[in-house]
Tab-separated table of C-alpha atoms and ligand atoms in Angstrom:
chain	number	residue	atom	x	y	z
A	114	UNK	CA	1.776	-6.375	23.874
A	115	UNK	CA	0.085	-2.848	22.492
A	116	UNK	CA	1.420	-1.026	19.461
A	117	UNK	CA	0.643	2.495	19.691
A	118	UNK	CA	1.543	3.580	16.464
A	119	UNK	CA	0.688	7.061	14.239
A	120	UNK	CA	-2.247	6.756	12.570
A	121	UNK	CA	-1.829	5.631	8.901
A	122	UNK	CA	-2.841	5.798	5.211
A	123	UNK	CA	-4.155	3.012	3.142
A	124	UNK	CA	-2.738	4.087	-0.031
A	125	UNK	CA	-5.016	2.000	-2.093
A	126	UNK	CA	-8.626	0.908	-2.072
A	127	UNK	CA	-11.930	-0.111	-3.332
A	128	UNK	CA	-14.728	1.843	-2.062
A	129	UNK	CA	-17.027	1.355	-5.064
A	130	UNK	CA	-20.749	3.822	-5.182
A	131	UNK	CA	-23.929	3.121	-3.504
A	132	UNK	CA	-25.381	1.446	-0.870
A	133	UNK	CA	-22.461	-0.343	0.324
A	134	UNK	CA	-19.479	2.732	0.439
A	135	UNK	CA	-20.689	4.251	3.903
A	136	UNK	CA	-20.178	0.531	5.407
A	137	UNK	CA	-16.769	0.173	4.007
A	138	UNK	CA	-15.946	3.969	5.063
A	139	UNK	CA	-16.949	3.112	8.446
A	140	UNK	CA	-14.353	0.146	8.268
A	141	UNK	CA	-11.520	2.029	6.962
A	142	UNK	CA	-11.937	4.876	10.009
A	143	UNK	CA	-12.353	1.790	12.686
A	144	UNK	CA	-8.882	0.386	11.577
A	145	UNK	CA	-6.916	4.095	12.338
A	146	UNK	CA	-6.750	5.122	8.698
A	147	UNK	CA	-5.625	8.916	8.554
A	148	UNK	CA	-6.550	8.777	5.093
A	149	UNK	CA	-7.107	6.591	1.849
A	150	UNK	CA	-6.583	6.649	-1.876
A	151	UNK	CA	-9.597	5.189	-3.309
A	152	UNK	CA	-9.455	3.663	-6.991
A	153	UNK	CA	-11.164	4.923	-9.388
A	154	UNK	CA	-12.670	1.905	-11.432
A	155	UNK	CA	-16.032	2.595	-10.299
A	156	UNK	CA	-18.781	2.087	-12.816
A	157	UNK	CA	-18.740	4.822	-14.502
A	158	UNK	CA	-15.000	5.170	-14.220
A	159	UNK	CA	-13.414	8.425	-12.211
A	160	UNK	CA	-11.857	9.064	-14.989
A	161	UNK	CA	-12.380	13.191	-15.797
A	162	UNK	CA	-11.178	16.281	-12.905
A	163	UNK	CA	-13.655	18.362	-12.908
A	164	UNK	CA	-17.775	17.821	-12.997
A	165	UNK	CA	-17.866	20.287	-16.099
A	166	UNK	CA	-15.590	18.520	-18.328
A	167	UNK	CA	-17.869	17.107	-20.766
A	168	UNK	CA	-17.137	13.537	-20.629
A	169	UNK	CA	-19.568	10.370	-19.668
A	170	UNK	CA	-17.455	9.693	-16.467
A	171	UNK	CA	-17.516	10.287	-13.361
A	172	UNK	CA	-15.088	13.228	-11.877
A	173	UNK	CA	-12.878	13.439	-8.710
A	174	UNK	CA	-14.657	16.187	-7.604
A	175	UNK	CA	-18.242	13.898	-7.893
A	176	UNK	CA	-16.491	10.827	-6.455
A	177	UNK	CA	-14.723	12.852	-3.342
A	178	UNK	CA	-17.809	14.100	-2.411
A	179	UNK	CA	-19.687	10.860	-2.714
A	180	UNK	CA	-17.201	9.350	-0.365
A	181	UNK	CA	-17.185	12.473	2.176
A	182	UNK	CA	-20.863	11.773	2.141
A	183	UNK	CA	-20.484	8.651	2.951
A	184	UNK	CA	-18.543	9.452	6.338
A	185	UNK	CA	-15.174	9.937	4.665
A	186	UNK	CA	-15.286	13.693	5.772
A	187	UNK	CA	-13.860	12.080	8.530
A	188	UNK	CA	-10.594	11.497	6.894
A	189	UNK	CA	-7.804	14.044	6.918
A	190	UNK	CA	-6.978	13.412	3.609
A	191	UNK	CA	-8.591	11.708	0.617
A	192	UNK	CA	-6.558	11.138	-2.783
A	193	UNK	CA	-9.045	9.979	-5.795
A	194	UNK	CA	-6.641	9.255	-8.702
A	195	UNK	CA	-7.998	9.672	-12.124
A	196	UNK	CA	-8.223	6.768	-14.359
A	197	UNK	CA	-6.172	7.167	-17.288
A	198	UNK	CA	-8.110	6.576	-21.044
A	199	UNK	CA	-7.408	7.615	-24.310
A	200	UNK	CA	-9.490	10.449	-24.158
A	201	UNK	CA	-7.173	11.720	-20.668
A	202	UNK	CA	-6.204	15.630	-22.107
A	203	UNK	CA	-2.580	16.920	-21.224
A	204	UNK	CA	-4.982	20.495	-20.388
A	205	UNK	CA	-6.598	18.511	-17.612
A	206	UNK	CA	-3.871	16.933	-16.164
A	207	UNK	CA	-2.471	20.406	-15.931
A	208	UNK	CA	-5.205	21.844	-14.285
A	209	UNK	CA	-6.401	19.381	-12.064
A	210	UNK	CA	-2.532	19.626	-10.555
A	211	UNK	CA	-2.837	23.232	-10.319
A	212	UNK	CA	-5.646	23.144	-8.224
A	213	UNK	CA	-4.083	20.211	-6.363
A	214	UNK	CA	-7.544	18.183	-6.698
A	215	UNK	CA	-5.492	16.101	-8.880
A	216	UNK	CA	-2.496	13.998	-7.479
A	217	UNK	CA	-2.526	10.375	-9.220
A	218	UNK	CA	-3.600	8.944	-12.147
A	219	UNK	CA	-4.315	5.288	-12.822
A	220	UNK	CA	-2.771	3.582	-15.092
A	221	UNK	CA	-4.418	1.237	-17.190
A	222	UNK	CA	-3.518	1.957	-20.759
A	223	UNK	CA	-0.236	2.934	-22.642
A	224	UNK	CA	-0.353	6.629	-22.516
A	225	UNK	CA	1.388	8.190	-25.632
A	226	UNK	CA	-0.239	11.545	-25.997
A	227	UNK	CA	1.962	13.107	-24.001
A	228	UNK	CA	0.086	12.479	-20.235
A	229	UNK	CA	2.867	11.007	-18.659
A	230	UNK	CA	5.039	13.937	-19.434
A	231	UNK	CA	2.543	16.453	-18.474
A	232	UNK	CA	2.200	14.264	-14.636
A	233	UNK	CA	6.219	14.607	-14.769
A	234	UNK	CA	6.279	18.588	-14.983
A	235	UNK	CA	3.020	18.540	-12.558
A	236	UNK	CA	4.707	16.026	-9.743
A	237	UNK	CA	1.421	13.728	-10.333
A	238	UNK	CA	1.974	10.345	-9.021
A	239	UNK	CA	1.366	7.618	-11.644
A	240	UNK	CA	-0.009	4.160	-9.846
A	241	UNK	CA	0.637	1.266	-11.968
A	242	UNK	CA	-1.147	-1.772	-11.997
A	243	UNK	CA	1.721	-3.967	-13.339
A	244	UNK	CA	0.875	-6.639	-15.466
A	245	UNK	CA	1.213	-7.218	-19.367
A	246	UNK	CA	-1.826	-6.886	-21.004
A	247	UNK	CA	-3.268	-9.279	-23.559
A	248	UNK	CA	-1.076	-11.843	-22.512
A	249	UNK	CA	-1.696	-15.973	-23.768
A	250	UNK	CA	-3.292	-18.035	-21.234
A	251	UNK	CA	-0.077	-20.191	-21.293
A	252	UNK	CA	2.447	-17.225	-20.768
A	253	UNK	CA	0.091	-15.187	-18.537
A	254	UNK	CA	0.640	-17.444	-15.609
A	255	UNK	CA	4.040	-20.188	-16.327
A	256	UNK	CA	6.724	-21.895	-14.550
A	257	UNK	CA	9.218	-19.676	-16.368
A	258	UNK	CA	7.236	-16.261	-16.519
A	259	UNK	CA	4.052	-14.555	-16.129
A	260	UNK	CA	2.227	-11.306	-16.506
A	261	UNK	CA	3.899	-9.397	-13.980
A	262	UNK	CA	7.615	-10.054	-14.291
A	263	UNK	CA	7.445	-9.234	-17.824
A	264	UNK	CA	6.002	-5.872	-17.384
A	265	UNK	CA	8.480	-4.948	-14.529
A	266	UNK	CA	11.335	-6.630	-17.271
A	267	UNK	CA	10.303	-5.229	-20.593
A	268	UNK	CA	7.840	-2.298	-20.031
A	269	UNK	CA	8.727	-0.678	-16.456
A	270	UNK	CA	12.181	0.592	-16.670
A	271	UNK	CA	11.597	1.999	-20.033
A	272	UNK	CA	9.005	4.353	-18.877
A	273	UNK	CA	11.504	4.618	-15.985
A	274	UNK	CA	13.664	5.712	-18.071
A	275	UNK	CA	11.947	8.070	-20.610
A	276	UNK	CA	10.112	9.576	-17.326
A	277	UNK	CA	13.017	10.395	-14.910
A	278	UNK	CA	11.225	12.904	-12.804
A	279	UNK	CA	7.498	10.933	-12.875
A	280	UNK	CA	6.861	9.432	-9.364
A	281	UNK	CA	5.710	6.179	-10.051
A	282	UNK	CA	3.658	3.608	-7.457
A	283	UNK	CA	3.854	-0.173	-8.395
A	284	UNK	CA	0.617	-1.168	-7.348
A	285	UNK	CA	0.174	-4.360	-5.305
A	286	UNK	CA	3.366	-6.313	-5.869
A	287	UNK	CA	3.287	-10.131	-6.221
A	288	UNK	CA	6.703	-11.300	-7.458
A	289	UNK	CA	10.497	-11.300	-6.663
A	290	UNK	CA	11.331	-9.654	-10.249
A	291	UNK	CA	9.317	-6.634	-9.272
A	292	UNK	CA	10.780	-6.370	-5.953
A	293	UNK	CA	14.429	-6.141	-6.934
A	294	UNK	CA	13.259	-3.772	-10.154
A	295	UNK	CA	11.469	-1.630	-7.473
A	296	UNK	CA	14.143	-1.677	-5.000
A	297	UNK	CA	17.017	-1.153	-7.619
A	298	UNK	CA	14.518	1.270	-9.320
A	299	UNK	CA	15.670	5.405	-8.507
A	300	UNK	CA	13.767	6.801	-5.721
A	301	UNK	CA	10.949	7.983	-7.988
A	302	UNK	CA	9.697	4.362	-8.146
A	303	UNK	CA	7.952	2.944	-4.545
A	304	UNK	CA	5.523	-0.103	-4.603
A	305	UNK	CA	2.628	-0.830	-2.238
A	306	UNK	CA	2.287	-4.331	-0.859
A	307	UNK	CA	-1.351	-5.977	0.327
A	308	UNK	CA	-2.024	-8.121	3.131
A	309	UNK	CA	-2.603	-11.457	0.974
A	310	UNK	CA	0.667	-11.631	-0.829
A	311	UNK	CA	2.345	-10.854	2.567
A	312	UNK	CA	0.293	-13.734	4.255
A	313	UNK	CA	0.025	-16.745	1.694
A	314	UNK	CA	0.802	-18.441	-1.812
A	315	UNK	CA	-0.940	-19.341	-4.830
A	316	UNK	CA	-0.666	-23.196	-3.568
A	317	UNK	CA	-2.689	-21.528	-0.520
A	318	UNK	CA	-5.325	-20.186	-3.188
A	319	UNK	CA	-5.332	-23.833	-5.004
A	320	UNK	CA	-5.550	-25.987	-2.166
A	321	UNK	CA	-9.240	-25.877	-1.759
A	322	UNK	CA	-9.266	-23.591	-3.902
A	323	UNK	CA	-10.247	-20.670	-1.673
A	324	UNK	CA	-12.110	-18.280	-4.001
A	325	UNK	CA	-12.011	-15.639	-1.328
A	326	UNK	CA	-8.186	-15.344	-1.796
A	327	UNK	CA	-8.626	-14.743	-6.113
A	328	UNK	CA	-6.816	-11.167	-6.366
A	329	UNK	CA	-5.072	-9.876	-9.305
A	330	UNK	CA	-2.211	-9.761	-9.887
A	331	UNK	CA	-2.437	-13.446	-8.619
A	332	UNK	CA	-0.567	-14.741	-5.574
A	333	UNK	CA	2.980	-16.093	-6.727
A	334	UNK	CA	5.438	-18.990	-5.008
A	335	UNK	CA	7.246	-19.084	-2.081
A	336	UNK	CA	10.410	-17.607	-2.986
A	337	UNK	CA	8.286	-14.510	-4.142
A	338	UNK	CA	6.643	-14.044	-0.560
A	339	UNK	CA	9.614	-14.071	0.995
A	340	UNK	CA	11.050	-11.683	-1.180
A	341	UNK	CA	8.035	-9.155	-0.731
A	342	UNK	CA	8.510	-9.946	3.517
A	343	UNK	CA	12.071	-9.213	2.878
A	344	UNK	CA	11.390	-5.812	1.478
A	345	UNK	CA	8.631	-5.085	4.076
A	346	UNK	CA	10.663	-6.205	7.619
A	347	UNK	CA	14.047	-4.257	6.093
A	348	UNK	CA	15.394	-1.687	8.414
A	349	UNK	CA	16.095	0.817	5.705
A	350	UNK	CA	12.890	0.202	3.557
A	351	UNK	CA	12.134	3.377	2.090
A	352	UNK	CA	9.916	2.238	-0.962
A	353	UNK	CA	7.778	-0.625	0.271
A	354	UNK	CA	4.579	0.364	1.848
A	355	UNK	CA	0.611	-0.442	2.975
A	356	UNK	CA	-1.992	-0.404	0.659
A	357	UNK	CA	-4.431	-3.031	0.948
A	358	UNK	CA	-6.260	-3.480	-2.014
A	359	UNK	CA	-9.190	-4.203	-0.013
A	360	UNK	CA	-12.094	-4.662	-2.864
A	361	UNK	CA	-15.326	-6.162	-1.472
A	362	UNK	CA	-17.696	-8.523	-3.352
A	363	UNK	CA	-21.074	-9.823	-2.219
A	364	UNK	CA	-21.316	-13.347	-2.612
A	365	UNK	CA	-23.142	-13.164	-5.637
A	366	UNK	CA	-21.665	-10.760	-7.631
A	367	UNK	CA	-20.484	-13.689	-10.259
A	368	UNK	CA	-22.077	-17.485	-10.379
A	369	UNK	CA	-18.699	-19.258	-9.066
A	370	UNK	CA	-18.125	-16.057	-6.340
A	371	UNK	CA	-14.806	-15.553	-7.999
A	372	UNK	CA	-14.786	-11.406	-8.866
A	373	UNK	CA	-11.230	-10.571	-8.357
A	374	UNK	CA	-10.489	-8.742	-4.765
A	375	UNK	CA	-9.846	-9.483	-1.183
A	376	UNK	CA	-11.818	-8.011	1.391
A	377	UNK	CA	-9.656	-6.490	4.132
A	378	UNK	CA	-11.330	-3.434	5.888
A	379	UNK	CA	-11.535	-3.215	9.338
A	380	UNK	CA	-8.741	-5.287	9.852
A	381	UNK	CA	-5.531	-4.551	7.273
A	382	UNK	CA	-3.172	-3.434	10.277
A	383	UNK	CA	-4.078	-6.638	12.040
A	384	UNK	CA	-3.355	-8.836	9.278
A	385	UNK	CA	-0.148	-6.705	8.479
A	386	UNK	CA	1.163	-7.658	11.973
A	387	UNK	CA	0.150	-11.512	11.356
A	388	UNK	CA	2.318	-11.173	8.269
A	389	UNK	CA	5.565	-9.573	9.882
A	390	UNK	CA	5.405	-12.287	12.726
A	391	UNK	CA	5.170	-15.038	10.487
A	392	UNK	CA	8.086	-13.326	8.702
A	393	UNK	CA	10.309	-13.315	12.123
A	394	UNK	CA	9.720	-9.626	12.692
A	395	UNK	CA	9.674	-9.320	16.731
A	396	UNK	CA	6.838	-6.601	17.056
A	397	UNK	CA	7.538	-5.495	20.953
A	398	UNK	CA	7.353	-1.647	21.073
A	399	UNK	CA	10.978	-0.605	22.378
A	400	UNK	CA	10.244	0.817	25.373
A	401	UNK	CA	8.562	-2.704	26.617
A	402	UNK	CA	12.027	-4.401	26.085
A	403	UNK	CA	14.557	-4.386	29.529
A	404	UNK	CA	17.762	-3.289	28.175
A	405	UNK	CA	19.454	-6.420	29.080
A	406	UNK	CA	16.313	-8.181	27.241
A	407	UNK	CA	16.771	-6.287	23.691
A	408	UNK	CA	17.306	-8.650	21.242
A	409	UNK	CA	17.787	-11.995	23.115
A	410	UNK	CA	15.210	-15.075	22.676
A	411	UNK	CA	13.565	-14.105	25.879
A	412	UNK	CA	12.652	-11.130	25.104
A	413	UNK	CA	10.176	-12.062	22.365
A	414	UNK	CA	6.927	-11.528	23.612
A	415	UNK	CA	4.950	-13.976	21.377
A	416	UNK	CA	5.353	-17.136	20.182
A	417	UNK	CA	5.911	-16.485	16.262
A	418	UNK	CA	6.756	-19.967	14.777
A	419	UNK	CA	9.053	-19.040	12.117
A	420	UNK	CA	12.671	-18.843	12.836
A	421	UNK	CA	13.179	-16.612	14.751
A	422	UNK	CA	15.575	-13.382	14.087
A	423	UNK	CA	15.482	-11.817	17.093
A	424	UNK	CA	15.373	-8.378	15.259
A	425	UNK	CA	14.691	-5.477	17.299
A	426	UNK	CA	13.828	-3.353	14.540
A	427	UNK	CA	10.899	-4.604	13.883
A	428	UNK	CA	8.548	-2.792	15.293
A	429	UNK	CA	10.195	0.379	13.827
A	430	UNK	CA	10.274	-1.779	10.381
A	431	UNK	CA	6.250	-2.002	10.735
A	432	UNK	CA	5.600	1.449	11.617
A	433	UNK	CA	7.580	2.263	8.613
A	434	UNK	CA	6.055	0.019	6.404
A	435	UNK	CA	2.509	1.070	7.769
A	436	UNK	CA	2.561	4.528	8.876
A	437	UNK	CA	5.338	6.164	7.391
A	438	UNK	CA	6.811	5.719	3.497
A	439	UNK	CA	3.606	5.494	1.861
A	440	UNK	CA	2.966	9.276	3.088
A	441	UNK	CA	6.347	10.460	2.761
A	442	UNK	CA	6.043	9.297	-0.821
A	443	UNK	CA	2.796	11.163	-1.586
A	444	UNK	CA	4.194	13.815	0.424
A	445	UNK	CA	1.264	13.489	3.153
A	446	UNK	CA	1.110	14.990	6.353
A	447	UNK	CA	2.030	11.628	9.274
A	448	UNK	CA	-0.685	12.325	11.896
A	449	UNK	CA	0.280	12.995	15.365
A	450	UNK	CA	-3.094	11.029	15.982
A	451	UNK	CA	-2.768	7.844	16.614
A	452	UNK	CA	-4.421	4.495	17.198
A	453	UNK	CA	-3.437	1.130	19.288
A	454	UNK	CA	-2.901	-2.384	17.666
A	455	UNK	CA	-2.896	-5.072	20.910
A	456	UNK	CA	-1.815	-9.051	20.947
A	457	UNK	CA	-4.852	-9.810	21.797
A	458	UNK	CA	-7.427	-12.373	19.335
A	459	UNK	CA	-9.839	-10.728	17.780
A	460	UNK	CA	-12.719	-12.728	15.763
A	461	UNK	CA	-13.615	-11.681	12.367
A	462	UNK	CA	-17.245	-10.819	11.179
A	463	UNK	CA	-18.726	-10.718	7.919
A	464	UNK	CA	-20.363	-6.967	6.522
A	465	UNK	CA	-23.838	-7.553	6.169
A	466	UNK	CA	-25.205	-5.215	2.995
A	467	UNK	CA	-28.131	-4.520	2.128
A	468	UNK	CA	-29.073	-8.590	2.728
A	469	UNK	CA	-25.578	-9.769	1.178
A	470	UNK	CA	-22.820	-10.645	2.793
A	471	UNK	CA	-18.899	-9.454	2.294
A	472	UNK	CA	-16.801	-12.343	3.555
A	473	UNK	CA	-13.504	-10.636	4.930
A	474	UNK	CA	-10.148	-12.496	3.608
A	475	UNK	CA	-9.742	-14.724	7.184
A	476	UNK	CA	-12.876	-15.703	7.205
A	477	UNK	CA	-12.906	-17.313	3.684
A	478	UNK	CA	-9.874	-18.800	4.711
A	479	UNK	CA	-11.246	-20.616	7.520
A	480	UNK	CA	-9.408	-18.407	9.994
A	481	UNK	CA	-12.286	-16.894	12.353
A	482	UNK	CA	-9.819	-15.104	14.450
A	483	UNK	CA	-6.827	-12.746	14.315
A	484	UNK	CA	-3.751	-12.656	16.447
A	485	UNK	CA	-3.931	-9.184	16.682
A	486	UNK	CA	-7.050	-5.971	17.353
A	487	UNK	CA	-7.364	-2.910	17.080
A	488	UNK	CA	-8.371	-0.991	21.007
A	489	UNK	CA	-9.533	2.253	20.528
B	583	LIG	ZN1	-6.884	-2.365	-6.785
């Protein structure tokens, strides 16, 4: 089976400074990516526009060029969003729009000086990372609640609210409440969705405890997973979409291993596909079905273990999810490019850096190959 699909936009990632961004650059272009936000909590932060603003940071202008550099000229489009801090000006939020340099701010702080308004009127998209800050260790993560459902409960809608026009991305979504605030959300709220909370648990995380699969927010329960695959696989998704999240770590950047992040260049697409087979998404392109074929048991061209829904939409649902509502919502161009995703296995590798090594998400889960490659 081959997926020939447009090619698509990893809406958020870790490229991080130095040494290592031209390797994870190179990754990024050799799994089809059109294009890529990249984070800004770098160290310095990116968190002024313009190189002459006077502030110790980094700007977008410094950090897009350090990433062109770096082989991302090669992208047809690269979004650096500005980190939000208190010292964030409404003048440069205004500016940076005008020039269009500027189209997303992160958001790590309560803004109250009048930034979110200012992104409003400029149509600059606010990514969230959605968790409750300062939290108790015993309400952070609980049977009853945790970090994340309480921000989509209690914080969320009211900026929702008091920001009507502000496009808003709810970054990396691990739990059922934010799903059903997202999807019941206006159509100024979308949400991308990483690989890992698509593909496992936090009992897979604890059983062994596989380090390699410590992201924040943390992986949630079953019932959450299957809420997130719900959202992905639906026909008429229009708000759920890729962005990986994919944040590498050399072994020895802490003592235990354990830096936050999952490591998922080169192969996000692949591991995407994993995840909407193990959900019961039937992936065969529609012009490789018979007529007769569409939709019936036989026609399933894999042997996805899950029960099966025999739903023909889903290889429309994963171009969607992949290649389509993530740019639609940042108002991107879809490239008529594309690139080929075949049912073939595929073994995973770890980057070698400078003499360290970035262990890639299968791989520290003891999974050396994937179901899926990419063919060029
Ligand atoms: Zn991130």
């Amino acid at each position: 089976m081959k997926l020939e699909l447009p090619k698509w936009y990893d809406l958020h990632a870790h490229f991080r400074q130095g040494d290592v961004m031209p390797h994870l650059v190179r990754d990024h272009l050799a799994m089809g990516c059109a294009g890529i936000l990249a984070m800004p909590n770098t160290a310095p932060p990116v968190a002024k526009v313009f190189e002459n603003d006077d502030l110790p940071y980094w700007s977008i202008e410094a950090y897009t060029d350090m990433l062109k550099k770096a082989g991302g000229d090669k992208f047809s489009d690269i979004i650096v969003p500005l980190y939000l801090t208190k010292a964030t000006k409404v003048a440069a939020i205004e500016a940076g729009a005008k020039t269009g340099i500027l189209r997303a701010c992160k958001y790590y702080l309560f803004m109250t000086n009048g930034v979110f308004r200012a992104m409003e009127e400029a149509g600059v998209v606010l990514c969230i990372h959605g968790e409750e800050h300062g939290m108790a260790a015993e309400n952070y993560f609980d049977r009853a609640t945790n970090a994340e459902e309480y921000f989509y409960r209690e914080r969320l809608p009211r900026i929702v609210e008091k920001f009507p026009g502000l496009k808003i991305v709810s970054e990396h979504l691990t739990t059922k409440v934010a799903v059903d605030f997202v999807r019941s959300a206006p159509a100024t709220v979308a949400a991308t969705v990483t690989p890992q909370h698509l593909l496992y648990t936090v009992g897979h995380l604890l059983q062994g405890l596989k380090h390699h699969l410590y992201c924040l927010p943390l992986l949630k329960f079953e019932e959450d997973r299957a809420a997130l695959r719900a959202a992905v696989i639906a026909p008429a998704n229009t708000k759920f979409f890729a962005g990986t999240d994919s944040a590498p770590h050399a072994k020895k950047v802490t003592e235990c291993g354990c830096a936050a992040g999952c490591y998922t260049g080169g192969i996000a697409p692949q591991l995407y596909a994993q995840a909407f087979e193990e959900a019961g998404a039937d992936l065969s392109p529609p012009s490789s079905r018979t007529p007769k074929a569409e939709g019936s048991q036989d026609s399933r061209g894999d042997s996805s273990s899950q029960a099966p829904r025999n739903d023909s939409h889903g290889f429309r649902a994963f171009e969607n999810f992949l290649c389509r509502v993530g740019p639609e919502f940042y108002g991107l161009k879809i490239p008529s490019e594309t690139f080929t995703l075949e049912k073939t296995p595929q073994d995973v590798a770890a980057l070698s850096v400078g003499g360290e090594h970035i262990i890639p998400l299968p791989l520290g889960m003891k999974q050396k190959t994937l179901p899926w490659r990419i063919v060029q």
